[in-house]
Structure formats: structure tokens, C-alpha cells
mmCIF file with all atom_site columns, C-alpha atoms in Angstrom:
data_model
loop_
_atom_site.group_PDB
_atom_site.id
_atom_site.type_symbol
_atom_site.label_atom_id
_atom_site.label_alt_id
_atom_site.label_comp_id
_atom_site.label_asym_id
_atom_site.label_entity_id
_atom_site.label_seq_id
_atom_site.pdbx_PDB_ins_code
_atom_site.Cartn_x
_atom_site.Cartn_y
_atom_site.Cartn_z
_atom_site.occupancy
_atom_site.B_iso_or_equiv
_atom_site.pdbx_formal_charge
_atom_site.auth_seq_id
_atom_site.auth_comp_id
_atom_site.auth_asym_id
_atom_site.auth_atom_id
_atom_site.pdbx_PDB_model_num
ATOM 1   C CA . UNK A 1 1   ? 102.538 111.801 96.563  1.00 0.00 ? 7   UNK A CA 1
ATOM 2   C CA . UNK A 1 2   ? 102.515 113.634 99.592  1.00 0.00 ? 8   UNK A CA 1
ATOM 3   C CA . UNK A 1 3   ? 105.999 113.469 101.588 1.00 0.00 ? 9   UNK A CA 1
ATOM 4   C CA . UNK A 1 4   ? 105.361 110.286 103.580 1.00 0.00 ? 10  UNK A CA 1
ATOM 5   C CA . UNK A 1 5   ? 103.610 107.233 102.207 1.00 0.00 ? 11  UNK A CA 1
ATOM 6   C CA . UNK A 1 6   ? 102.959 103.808 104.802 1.00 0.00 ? 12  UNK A CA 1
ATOM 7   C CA . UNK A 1 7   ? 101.904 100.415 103.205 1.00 0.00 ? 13  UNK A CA 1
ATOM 8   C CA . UNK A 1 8   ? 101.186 97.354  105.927 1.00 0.00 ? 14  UNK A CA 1
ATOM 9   C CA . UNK A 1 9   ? 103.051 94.565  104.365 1.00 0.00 ? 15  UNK A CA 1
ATOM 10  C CA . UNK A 1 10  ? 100.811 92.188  102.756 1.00 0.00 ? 16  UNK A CA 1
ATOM 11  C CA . UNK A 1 11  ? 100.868 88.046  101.845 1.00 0.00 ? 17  UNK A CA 1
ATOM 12  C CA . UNK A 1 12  ? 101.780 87.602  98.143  1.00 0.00 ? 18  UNK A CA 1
ATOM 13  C CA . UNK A 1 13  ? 102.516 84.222  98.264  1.00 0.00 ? 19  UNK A CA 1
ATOM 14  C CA . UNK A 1 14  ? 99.515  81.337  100.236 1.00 0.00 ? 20  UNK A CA 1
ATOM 15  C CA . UNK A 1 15  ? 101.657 80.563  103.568 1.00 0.00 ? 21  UNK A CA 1
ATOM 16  C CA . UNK A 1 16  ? 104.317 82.585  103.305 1.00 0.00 ? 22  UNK A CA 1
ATOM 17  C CA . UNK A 1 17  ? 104.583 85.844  105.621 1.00 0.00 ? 23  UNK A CA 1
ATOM 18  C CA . UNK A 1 18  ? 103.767 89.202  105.578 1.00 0.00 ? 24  UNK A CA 1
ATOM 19  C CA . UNK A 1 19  ? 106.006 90.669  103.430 1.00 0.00 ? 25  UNK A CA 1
ATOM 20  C CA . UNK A 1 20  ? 107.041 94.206  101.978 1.00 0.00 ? 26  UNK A CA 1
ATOM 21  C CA . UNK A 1 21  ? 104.968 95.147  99.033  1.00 0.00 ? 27  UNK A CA 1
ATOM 22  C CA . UNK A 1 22  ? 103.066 98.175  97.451  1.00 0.00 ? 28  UNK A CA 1
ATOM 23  C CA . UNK A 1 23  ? 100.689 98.724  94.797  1.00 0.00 ? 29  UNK A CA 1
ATOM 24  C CA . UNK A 1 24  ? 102.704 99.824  91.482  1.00 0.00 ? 30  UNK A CA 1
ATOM 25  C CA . UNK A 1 25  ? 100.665 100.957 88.330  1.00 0.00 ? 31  UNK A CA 1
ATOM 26  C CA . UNK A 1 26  ? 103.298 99.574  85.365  1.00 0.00 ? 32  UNK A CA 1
ATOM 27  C CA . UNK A 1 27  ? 102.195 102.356 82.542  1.00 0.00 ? 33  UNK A CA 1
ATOM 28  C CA . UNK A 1 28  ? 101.170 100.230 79.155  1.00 0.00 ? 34  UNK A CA 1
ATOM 29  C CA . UNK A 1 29  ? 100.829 97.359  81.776  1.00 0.00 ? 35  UNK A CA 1
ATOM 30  C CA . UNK A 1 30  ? 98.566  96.677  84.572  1.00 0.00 ? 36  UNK A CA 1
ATOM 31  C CA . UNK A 1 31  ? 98.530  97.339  88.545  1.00 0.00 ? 37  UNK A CA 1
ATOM 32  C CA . UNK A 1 32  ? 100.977 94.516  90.650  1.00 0.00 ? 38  UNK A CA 1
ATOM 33  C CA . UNK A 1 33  ? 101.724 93.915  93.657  1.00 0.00 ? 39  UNK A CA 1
ATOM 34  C CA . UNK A 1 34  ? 105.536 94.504  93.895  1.00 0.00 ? 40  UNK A CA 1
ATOM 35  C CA . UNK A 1 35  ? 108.012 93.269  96.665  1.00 0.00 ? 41  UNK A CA 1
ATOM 36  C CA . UNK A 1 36  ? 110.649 96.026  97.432  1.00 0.00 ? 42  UNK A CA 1
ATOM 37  C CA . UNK A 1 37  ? 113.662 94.365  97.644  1.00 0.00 ? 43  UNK A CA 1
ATOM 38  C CA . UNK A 1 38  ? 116.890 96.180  98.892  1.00 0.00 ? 44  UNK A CA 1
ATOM 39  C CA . UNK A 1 39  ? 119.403 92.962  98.180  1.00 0.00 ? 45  UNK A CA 1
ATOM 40  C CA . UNK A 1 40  ? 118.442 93.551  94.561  1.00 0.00 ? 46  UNK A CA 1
ATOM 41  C CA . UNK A 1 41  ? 120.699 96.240  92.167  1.00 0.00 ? 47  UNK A CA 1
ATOM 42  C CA . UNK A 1 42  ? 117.547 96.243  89.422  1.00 0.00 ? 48  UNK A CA 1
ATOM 43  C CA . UNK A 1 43  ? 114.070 95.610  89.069  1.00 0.00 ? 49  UNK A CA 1
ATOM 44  C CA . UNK A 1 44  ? 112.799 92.134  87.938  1.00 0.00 ? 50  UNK A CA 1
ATOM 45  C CA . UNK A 1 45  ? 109.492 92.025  85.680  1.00 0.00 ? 51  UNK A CA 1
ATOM 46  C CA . UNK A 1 46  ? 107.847 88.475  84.940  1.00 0.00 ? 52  UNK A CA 1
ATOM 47  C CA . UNK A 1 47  ? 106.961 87.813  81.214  1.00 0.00 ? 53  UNK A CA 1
ATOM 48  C CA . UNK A 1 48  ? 103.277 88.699  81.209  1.00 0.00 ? 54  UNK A CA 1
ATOM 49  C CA . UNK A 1 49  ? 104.625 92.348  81.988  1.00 0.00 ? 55  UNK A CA 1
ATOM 50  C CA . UNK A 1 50  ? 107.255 91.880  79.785  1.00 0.00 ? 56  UNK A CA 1
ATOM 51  C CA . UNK A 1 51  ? 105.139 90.730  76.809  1.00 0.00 ? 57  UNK A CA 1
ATOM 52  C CA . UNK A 1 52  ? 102.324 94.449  78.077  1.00 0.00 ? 58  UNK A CA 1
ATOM 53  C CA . UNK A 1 53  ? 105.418 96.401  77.088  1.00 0.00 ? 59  UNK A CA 1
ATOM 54  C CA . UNK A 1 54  ? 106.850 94.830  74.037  1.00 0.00 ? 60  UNK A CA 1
ATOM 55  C CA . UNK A 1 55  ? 109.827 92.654  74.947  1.00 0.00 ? 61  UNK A CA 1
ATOM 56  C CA . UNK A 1 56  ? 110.911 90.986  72.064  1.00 0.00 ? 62  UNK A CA 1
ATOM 57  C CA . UNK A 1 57  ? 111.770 87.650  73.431  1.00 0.00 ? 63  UNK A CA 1
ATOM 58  C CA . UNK A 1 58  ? 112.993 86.272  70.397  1.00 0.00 ? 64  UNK A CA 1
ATOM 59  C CA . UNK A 1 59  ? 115.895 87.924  70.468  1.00 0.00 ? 65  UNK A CA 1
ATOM 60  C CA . UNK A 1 60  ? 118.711 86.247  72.386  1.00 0.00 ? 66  UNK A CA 1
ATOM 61  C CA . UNK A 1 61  ? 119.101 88.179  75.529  1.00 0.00 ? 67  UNK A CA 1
ATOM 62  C CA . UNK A 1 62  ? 122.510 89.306  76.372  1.00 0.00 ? 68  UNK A CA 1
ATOM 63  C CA . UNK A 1 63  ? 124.199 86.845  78.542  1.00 0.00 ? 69  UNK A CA 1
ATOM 64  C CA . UNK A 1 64  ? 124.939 89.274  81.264  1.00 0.00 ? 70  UNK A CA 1
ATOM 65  C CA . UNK A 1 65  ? 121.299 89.573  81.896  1.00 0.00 ? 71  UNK A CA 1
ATOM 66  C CA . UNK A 1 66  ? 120.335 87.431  84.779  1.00 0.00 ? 72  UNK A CA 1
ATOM 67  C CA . UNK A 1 67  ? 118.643 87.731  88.217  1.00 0.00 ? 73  UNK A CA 1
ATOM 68  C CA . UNK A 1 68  ? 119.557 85.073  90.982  1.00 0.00 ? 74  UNK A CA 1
ATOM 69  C CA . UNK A 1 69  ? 116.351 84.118  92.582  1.00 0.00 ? 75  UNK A CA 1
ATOM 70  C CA . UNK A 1 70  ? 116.101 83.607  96.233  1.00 0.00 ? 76  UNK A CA 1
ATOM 71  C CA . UNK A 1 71  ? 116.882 79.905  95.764  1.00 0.00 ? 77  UNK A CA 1
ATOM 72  C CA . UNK A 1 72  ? 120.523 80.913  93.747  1.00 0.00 ? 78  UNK A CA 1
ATOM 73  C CA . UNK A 1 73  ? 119.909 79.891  90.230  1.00 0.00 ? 79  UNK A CA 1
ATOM 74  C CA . UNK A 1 74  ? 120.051 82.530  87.932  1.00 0.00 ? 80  UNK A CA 1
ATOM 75  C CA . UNK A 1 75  ? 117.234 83.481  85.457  1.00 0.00 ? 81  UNK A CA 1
ATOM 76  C CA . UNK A 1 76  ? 118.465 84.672  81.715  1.00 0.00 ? 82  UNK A CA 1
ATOM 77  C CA . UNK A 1 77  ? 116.329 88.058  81.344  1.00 0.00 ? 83  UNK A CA 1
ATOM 78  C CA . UNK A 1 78  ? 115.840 90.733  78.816  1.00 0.00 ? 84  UNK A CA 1
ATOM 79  C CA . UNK A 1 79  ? 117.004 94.089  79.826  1.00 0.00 ? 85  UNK A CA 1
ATOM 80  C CA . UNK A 1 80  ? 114.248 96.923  79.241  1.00 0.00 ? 86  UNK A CA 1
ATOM 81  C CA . UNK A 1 81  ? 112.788 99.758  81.230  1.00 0.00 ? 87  UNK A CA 1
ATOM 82  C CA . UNK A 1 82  ? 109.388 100.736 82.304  1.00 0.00 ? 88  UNK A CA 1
ATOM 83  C CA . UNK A 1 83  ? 107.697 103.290 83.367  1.00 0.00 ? 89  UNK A CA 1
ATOM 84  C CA . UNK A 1 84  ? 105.907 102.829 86.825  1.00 0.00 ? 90  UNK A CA 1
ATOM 85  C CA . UNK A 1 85  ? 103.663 105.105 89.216  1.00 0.00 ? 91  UNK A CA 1
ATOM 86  C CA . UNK A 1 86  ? 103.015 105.048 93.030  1.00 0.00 ? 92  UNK A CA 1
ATOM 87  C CA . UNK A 1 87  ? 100.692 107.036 93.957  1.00 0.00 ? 93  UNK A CA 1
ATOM 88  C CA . UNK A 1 88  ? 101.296 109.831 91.973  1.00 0.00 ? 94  UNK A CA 1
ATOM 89  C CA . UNK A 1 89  ? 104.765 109.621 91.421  1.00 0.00 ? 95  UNK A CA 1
ATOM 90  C CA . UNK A 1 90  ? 105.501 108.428 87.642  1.00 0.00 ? 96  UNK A CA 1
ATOM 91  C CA . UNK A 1 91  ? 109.095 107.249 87.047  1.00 0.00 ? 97  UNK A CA 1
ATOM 92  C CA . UNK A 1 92  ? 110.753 105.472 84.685  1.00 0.00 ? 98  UNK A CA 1
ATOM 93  C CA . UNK A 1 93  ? 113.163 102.211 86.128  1.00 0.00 ? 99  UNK A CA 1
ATOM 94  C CA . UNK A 1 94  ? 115.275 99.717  84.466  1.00 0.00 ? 100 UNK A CA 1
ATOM 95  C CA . UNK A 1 95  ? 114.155 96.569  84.497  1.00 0.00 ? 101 UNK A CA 1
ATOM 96  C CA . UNK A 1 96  ? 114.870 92.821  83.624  1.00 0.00 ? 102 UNK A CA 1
ATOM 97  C CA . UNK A 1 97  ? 112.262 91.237  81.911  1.00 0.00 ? 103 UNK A CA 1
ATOM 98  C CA . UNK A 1 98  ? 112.051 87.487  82.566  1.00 0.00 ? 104 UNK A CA 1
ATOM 99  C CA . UNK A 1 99  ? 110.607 84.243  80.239  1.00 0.00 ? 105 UNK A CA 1
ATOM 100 C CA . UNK A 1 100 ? 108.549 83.280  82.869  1.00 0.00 ? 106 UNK A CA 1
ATOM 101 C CA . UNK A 1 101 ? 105.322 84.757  84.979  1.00 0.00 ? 107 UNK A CA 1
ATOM 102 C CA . UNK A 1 102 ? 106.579 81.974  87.771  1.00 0.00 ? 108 UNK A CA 1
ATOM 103 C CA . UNK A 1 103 ? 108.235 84.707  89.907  1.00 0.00 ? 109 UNK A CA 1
ATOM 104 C CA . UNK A 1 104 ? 106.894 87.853  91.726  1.00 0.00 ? 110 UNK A CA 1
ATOM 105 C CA . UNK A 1 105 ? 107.742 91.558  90.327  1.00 0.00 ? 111 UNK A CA 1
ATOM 106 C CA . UNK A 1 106 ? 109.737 93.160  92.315  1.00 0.00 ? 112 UNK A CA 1
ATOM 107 C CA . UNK A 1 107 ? 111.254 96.549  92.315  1.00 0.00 ? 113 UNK A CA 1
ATOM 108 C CA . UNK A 1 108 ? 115.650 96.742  93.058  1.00 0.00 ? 114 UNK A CA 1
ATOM 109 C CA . UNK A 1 109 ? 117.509 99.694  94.114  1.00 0.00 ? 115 UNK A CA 1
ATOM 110 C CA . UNK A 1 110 ? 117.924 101.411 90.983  1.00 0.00 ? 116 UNK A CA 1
ATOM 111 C CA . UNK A 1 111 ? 116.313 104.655 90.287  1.00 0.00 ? 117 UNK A CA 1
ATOM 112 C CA . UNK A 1 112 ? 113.543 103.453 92.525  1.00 0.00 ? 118 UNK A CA 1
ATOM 113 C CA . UNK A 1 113 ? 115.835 104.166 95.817  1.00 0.00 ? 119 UNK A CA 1
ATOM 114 C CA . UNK A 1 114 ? 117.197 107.589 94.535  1.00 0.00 ? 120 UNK A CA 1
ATOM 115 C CA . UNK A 1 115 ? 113.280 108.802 94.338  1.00 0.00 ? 121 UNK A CA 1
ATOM 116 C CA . UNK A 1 116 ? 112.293 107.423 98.028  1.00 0.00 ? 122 UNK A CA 1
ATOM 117 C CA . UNK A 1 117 ? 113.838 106.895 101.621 1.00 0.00 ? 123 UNK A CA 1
ATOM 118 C CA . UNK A 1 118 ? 112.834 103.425 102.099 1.00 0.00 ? 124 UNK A CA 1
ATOM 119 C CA . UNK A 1 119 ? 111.881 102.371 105.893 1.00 0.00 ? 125 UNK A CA 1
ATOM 120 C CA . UNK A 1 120 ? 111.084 98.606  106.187 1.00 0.00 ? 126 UNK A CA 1
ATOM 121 C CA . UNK A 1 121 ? 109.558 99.069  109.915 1.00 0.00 ? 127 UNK A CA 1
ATOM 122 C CA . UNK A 1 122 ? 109.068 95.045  111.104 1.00 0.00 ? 128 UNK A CA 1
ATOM 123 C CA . UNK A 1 123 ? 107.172 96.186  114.288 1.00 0.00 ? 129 UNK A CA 1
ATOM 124 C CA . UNK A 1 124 ? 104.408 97.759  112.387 1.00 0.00 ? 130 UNK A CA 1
ATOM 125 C CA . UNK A 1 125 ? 104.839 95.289  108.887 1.00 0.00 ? 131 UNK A CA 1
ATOM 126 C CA . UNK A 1 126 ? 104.849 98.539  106.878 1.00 0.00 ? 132 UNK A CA 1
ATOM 127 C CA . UNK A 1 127 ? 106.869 99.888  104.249 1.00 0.00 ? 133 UNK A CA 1
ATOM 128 C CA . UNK A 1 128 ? 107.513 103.686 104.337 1.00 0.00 ? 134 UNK A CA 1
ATOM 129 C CA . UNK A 1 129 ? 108.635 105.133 101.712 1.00 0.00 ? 135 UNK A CA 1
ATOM 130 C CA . UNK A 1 130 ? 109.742 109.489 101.983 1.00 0.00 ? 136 UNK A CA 1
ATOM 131 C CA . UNK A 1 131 ? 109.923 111.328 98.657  1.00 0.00 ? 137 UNK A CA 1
ATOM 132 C CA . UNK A 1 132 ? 113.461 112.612 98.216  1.00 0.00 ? 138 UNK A CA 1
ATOM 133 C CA . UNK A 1 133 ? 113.732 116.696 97.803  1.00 0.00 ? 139 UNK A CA 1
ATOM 134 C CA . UNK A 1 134 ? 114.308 116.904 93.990  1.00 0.00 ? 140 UNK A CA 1
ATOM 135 C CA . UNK A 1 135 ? 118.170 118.567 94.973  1.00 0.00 ? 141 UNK A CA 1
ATOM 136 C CA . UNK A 1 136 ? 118.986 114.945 96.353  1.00 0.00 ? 142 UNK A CA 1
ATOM 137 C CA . UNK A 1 137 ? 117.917 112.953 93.192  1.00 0.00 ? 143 UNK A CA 1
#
């Protein structure tokens, strides 16, 4: 990835607005549409990602493990990582897996945030995300 990447914002969701999202290829998975979300410590996968890349959900998931949805209630999730690409930058993130493909992916703070300078610019509806120097990772 060159130093400076722009992405308009685009409409994931059928009447809701414009929103901040890019194009992430999930390695062993497929290529999403992911919200960048700053309010969010971790990334949150739904289950049809989680079941690409070999979540066991019959495993109890530790307790800790939840995401609190937009709405408040929290989701019980499965802690894993995966290893995503933007452009060409391949990474590997932590994620929470959830039992459920009823919510969008989106990609938290961690690791994801230490790799780019994140710019939500609401004039434009773009994302811009600046590739860190590798001495600030």
C-alpha cells in the first residue's frame, strides 16, 4: 500500500447512511465489507467468517468474550485471530468470532490502529487510512 489510501464511505445496511467501510480480504475467508470502528478495543467477525477459519463453536467460549452491539446487549463470542489484507498490507488481528452472521464485520482498534493513521473525514464521507513508518509500530 502506498502511504495514503482514501475509501468514500459506502451504505452497508438498505436505509441507513453512508458509513465508514473498506474492502478487507480475510485470508482462508472471503472479501467483506468492514466498518472501522474506533469505539471498539477488538475486531468482531460474524459466524460465516468464523466457521472459513475454523472456530470451533462447540466449545464453550470463555465468558469474558463478548461484544456490546450498538443497541447494548452483549454477544458471547469466541476469541480467535485472523489474518486480513488491505490493499497490500497483510496483517494478522485479534478477533471475536460471533454465533451469528446477523451483524456486520467490523475491524476495532487493536493491531489494526497501530498499522494505520485513521482519518474519518465527514465532509468528503471517506476513510483515510496513512501507513505507520515501521519505527512507530
Amino acid at each position: 500500500m502506498r502511504g495514503v489510501e482514501r475509501f468514500p464511505y459506502k451504505s452497508i445496511i438498505p436505509g441507513y447512511p453512508l458509513q465508514p467501510v473498506i474492502e478487507v480480504e480475510i485470508k482462508g475467508s472471503r472479501i467483506v465489507d468492514c466498518l472501522i470502528d474506533s469505539g471498539a478495543s477488538i475486531s468482531v467477525f460474524p459466524a460465516s467468517i468464523g466457521n472459513d477459519l475454523g472456530v470451533n463453536y462447540k466449545i464453550p467460549p470463555d465468558p469474558k468474550d463478548t461484544a456490546e452491539c450498538a443497541h447494548g446487549d452483549p454477544i458471547q463470542c469466541w476469541r480467535g485471530l485472523a489474518t486480513i489484507k488491505i490493499k497490500d498490507e497483510e496483517f494478522t488481528i485479534p478477533v471475536l468470532f460471533t454465533k451469528s452472521d446477523r451483524h456486520e464485520a467490523l475491524l476495532g482498534r487493536d493491531r489494526f490502529f497501530d498499522k494505520f493513521r485513521v482519518t474519518f473525514d465527514e465532509a468528503s464521507k471517506e476513510v483515510i487510512l496513512e501507513k505507520r513508518s515501521s519505527e512507530n509500530k
